[in-house]
mmCIF file of C-alpha atoms in Angstrom:
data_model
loop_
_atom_site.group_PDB
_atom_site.id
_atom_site.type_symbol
_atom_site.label_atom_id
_atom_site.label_comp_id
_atom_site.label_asym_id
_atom_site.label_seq_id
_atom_site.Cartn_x
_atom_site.Cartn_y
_atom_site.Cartn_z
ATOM 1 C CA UNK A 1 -14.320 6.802 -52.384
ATOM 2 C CA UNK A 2 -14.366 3.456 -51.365
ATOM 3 C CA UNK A 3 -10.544 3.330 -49.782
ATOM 4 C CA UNK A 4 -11.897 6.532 -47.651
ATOM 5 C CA UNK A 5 -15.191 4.283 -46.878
ATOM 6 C CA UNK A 6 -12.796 1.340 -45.723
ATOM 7 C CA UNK A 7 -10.996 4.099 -44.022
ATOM 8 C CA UNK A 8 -13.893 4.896 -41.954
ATOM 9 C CA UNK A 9 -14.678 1.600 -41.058
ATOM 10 C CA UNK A 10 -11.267 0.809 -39.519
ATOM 11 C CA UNK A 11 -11.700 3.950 -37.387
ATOM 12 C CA UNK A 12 -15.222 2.808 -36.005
ATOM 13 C CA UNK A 13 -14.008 -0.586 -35.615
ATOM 14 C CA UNK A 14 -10.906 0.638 -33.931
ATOM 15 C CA UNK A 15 -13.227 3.337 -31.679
ATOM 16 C CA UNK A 16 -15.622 0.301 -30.372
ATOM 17 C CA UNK A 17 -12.781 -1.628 -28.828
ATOM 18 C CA UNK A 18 -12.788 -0.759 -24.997
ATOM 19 C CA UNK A 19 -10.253 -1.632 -22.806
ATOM 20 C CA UNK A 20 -11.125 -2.837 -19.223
ATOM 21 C CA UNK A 21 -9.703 -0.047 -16.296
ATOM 22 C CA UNK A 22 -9.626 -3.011 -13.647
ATOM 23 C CA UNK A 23 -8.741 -0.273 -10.994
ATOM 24 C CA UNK A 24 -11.904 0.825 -11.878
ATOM 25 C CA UNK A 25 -15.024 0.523 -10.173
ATOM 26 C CA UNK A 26 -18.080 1.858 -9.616
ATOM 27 C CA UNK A 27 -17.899 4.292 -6.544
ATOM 28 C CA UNK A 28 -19.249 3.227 -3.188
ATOM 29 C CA UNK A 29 -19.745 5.015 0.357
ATOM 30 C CA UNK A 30 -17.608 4.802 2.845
ATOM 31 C CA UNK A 31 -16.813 1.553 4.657
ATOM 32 C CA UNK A 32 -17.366 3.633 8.268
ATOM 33 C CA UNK A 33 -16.565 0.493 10.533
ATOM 34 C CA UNK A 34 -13.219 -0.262 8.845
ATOM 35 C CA UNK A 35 -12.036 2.937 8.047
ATOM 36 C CA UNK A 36 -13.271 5.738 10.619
ATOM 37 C CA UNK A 37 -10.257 7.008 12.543
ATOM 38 C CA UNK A 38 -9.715 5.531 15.581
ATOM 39 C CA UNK A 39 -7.485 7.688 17.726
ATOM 40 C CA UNK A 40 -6.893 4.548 19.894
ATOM 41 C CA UNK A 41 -5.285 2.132 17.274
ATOM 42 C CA UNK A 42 -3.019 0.499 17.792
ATOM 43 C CA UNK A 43 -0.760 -1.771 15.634
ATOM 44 C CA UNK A 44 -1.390 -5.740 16.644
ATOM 45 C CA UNK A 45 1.309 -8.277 15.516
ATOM 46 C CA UNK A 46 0.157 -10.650 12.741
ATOM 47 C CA UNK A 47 1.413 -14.314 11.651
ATOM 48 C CA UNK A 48 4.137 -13.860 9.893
ATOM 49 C CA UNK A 49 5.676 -10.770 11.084
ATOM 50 C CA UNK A 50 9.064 -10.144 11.298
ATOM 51 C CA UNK A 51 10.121 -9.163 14.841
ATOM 52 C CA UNK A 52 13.549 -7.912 16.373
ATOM 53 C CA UNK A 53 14.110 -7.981 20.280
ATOM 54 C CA UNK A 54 16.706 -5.543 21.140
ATOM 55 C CA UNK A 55 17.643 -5.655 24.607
ATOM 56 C CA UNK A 56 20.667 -2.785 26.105
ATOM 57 C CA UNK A 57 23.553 -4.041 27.122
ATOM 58 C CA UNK A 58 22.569 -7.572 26.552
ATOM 59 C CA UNK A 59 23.694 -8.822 22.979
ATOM 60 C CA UNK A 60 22.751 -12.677 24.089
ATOM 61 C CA UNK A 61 19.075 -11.515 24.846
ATOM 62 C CA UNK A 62 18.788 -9.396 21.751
ATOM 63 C CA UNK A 63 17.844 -10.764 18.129
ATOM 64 C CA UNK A 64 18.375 -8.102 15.392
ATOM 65 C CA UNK A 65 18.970 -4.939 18.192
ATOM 66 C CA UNK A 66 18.917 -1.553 17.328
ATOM 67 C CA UNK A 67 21.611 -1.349 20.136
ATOM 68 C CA UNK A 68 24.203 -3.125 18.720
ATOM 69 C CA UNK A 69 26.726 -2.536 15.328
ATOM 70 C CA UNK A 70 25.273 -5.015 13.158
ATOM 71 C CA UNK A 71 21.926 -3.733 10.987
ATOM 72 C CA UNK A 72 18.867 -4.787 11.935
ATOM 73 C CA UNK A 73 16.957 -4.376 9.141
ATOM 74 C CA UNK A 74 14.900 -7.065 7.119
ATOM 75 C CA UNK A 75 17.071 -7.593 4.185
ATOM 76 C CA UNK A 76 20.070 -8.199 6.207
ATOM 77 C CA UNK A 77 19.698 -8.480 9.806
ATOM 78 C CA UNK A 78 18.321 -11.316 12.066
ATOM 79 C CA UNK A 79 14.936 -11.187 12.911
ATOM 80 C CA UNK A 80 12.512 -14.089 15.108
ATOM 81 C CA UNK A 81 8.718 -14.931 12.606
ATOM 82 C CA UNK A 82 5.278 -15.314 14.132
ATOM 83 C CA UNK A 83 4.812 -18.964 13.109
ATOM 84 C CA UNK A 84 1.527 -19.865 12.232
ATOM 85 C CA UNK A 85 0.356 -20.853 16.245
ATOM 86 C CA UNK A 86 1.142 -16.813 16.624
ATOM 87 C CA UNK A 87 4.271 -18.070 18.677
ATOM 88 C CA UNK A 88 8.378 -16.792 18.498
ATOM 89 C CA UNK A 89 11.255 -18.119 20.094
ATOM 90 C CA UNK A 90 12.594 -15.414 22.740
ATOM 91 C CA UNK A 91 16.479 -15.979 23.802
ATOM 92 C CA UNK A 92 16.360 -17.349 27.309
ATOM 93 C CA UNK A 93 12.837 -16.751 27.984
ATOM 94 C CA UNK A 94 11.134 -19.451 25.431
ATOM 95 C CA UNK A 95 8.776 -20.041 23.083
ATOM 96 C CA UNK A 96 5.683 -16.880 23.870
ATOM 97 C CA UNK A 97 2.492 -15.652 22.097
ATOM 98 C CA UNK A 98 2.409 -12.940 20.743
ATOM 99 C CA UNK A 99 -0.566 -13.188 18.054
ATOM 100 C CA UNK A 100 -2.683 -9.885 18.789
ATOM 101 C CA UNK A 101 -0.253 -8.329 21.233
ATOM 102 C CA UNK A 102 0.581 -4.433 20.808
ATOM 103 C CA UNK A 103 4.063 -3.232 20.596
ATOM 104 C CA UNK A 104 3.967 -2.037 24.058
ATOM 105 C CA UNK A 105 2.139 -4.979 25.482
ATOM 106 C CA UNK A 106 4.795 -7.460 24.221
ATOM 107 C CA UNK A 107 7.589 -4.846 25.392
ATOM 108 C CA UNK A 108 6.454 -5.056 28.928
ATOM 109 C CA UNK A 109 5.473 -8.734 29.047
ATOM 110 C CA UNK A 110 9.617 -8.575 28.199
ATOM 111 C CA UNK A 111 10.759 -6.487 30.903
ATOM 112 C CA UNK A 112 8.798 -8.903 33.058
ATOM 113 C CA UNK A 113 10.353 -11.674 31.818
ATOM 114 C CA UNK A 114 13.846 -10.211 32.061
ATOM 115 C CA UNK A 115 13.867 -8.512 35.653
ATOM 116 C CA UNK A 116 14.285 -12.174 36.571
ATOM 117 C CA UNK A 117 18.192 -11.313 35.304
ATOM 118 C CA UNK A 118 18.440 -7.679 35.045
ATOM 119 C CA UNK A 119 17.813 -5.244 37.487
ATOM 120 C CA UNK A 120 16.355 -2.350 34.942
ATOM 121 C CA UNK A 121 16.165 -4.095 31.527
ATOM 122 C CA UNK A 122 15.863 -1.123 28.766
ATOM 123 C CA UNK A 123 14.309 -2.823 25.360
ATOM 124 C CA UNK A 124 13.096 -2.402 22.219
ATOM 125 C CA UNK A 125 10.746 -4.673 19.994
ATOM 126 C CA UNK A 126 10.093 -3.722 16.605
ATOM 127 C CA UNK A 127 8.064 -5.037 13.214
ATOM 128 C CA UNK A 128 10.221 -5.181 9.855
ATOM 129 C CA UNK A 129 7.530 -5.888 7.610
ATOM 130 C CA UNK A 130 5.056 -3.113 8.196
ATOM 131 C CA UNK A 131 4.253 -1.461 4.710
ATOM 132 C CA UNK A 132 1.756 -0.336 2.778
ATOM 133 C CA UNK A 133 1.147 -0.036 -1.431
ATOM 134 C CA UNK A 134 0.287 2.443 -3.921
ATOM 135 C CA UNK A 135 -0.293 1.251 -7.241
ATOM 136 C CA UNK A 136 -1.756 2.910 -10.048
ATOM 137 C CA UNK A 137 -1.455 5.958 -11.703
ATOM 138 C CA UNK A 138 1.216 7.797 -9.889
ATOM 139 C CA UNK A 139 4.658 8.664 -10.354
ATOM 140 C CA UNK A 140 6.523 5.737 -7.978
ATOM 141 C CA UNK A 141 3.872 3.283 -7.112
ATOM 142 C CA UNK A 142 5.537 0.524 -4.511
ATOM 143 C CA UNK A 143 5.566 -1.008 -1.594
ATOM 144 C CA UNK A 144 6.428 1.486 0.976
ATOM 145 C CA UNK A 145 8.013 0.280 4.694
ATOM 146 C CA UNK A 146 6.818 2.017 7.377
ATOM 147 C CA UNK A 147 8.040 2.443 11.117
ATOM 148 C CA UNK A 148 5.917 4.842 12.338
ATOM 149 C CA UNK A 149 2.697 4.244 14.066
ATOM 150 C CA UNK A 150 0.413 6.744 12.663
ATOM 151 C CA UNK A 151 0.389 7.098 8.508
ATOM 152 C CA UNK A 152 -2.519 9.146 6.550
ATOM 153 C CA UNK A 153 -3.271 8.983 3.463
ATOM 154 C CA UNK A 154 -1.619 12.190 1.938
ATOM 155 C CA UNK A 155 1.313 11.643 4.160
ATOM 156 C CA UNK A 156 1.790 8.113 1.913
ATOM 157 C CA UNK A 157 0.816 9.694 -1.225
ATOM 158 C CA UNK A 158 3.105 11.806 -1.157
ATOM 159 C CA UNK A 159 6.026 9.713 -1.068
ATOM 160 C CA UNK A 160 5.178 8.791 -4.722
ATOM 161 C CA UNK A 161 6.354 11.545 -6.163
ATOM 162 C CA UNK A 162 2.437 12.913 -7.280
ATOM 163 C CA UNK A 163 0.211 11.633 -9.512
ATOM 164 C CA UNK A 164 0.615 10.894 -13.203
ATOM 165 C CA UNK A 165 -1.572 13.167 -15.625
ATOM 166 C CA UNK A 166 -4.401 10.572 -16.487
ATOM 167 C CA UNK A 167 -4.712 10.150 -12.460
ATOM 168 C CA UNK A 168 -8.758 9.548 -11.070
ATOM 169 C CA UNK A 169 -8.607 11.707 -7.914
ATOM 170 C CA UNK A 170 -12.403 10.969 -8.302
ATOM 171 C CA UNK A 171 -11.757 7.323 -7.485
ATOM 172 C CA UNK A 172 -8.900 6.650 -5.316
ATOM 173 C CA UNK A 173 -9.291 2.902 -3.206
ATOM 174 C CA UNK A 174 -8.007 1.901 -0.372
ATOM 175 C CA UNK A 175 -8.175 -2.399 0.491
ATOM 176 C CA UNK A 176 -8.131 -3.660 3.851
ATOM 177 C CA UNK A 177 -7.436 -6.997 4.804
ATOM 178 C CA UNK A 178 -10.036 -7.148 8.185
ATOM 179 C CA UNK A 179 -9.712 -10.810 9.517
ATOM 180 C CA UNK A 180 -10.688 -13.045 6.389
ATOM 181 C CA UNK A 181 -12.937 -9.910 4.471
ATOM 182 C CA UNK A 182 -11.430 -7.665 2.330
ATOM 183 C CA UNK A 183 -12.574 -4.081 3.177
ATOM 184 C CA UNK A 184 -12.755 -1.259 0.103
ATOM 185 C CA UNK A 185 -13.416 2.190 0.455
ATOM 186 C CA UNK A 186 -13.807 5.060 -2.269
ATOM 187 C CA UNK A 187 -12.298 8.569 -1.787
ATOM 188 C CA UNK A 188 -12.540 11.850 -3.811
ATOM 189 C CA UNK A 189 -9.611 14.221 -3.181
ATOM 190 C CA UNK A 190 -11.502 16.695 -6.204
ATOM 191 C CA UNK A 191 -14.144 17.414 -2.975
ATOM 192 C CA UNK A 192 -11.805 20.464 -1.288
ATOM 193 C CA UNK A 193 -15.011 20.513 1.476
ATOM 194 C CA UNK A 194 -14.234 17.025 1.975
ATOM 195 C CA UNK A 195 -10.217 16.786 2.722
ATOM 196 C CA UNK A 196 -9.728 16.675 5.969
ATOM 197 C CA UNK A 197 -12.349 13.935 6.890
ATOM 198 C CA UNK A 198 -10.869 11.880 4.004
ATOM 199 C CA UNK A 199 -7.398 12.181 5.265
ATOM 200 C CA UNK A 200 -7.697 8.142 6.143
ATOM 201 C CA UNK A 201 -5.363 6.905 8.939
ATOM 202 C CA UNK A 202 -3.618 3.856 7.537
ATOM 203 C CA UNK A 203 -3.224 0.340 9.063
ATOM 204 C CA UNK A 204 0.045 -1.714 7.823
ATOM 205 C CA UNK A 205 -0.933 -4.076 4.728
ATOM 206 C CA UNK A 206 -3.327 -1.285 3.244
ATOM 207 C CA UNK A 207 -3.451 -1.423 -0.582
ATOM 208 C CA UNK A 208 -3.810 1.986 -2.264
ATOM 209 C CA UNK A 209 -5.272 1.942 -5.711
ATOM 210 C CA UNK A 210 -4.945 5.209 -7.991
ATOM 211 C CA UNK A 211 -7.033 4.288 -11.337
ATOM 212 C CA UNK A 212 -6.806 5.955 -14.575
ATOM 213 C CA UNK A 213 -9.513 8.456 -16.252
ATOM 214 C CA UNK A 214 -11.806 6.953 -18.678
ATOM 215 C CA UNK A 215 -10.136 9.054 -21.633
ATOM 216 C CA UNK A 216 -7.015 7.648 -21.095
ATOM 217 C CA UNK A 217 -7.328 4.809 -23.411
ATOM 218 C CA UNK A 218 -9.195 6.456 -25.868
ATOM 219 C CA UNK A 219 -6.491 9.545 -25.854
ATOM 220 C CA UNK A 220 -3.883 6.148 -26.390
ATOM 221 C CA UNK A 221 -6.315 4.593 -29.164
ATOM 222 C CA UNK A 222 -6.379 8.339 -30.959
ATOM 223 C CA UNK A 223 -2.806 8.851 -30.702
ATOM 224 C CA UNK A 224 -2.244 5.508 -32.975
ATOM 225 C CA UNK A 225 -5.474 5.950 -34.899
ATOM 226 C CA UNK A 226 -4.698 9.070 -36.533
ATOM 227 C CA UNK A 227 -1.249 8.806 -38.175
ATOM 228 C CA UNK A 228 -2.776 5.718 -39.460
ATOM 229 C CA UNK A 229 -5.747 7.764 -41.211
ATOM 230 C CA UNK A 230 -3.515 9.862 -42.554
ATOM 231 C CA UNK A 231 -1.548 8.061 -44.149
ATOM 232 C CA UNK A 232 -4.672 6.373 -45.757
ATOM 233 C CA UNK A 233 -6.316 9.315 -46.557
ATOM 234 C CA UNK A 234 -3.329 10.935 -48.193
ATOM 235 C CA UNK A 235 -2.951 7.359 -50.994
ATOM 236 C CA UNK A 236 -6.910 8.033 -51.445
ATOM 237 C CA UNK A 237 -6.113 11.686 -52.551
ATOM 238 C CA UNK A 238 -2.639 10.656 -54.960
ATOM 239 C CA UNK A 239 -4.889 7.611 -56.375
ATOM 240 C CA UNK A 240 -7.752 9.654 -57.596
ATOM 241 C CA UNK A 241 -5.442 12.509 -58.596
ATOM 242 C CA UNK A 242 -4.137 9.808 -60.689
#
């Protein structure tokens, strides 16, 4: 009796240890002003960015071009870096700003620049380091590169593979960097009624957080608890059969 007593206490003791989801939180509204879709937005380049210039026909303008045979990708082709003044070097043209700039604003500022040499310069400017990351409980969570200019929130999601069994669809984040503030947002995909307005147009750098369920932890805790018991349970039995 007393071995199934201790027995007992093990299991409560083992039951009252709680381990901390630190994906989770408790659910807030919707951060409207950060994350409302904008059908206007427009990807602005960043300190730090990684930035190719391909111009056609003109290797000796171009850094990293999609024109020519080498790859211009991040990992292995060249690329110019928004210093910290929000300034690159351009071939030819010099040092320019381009902190804040859109795609197509810095493309045409180009082809301004260039028409000084070339009659009809055709070019191309494009980011390297645009991704976003899912984390959590999902089947691939990573960092995920991204070249196109629009990217919801399913659309990303799905690239995981799908979401693991002990998955909080209740509770999914999404973190914004917005200047120096860090902007969070709660959605919950179980809300059918509530899809479509949920379906969040993403901005490059957004962090997407998938915590766990509650009972995941304690279905882990069980799973270890119980073989444990028993085994205890079964030398209480043969000891007073003795």
């Amino acid at each position: 009796m007393k071995i199934i007593l201790k027995t007992l206490a093990i299991l409560l003791l083992f039951s009252s240890c709680k381990t901390h989801n630190i994906f989770e939180e408790k659910k807030g509204p919707l951060d409207k002003a950060a994350f409302t879709y904008d059908e206007s937005y427009q990807y602005r380049i960043r300190k730090d960015d990684k930035i190719t210039i391909s111009v056609w026909g003109e290797d000796n303008l171009s850094v990293g071009s999609t024109y020519g045979i080498y790859n211009s990708n991040e990992v292995y082709g060249k690329w110019l870096l928004v210093d910290a003044n929000g300034n690159i070097e351009v071939p030819r043209i010099g040092t320019r700003n381009v902190l804040g700039k859109t795609i197509p604003e810095f493309k045409e500022e180009l082809k301004n620049e260039l028409k000084k040499w070339l009659v009809t310069p055709v070019v191309d400017v494009k980011i390297l380091n645009k991704e976003i990351t899912i984390l959590g409980e999902v089947r691939n969570p990573n960092t995920f590169i991204i070249d196109k200019e629009k990217n919801y929130l399913f659309e990303m999601l799905s690239k995981t593979g799908g979401f693991e069994f002990y998955a909080n669809l209740k509770s999914i984040k999404i973190l914004r960097q917005v200047g120096q503030d860090v902007k969070i947002t709660n959605i919950d995909l179980t809300k059918s009624d509530d899809i479509l307005n949920e379906n969040i147009l993403l901005h490059p750098g957004d962090v997407i957080i998938v915590p766990s369920k509650k009972n995941k932890e304690f279905d882990k805790r069980i799973s270890t608890i119980i073989p444990f018991a028993t085994t205890i349970t079964a030398a209480a039995i043969l000891m007073k059969a003795l």
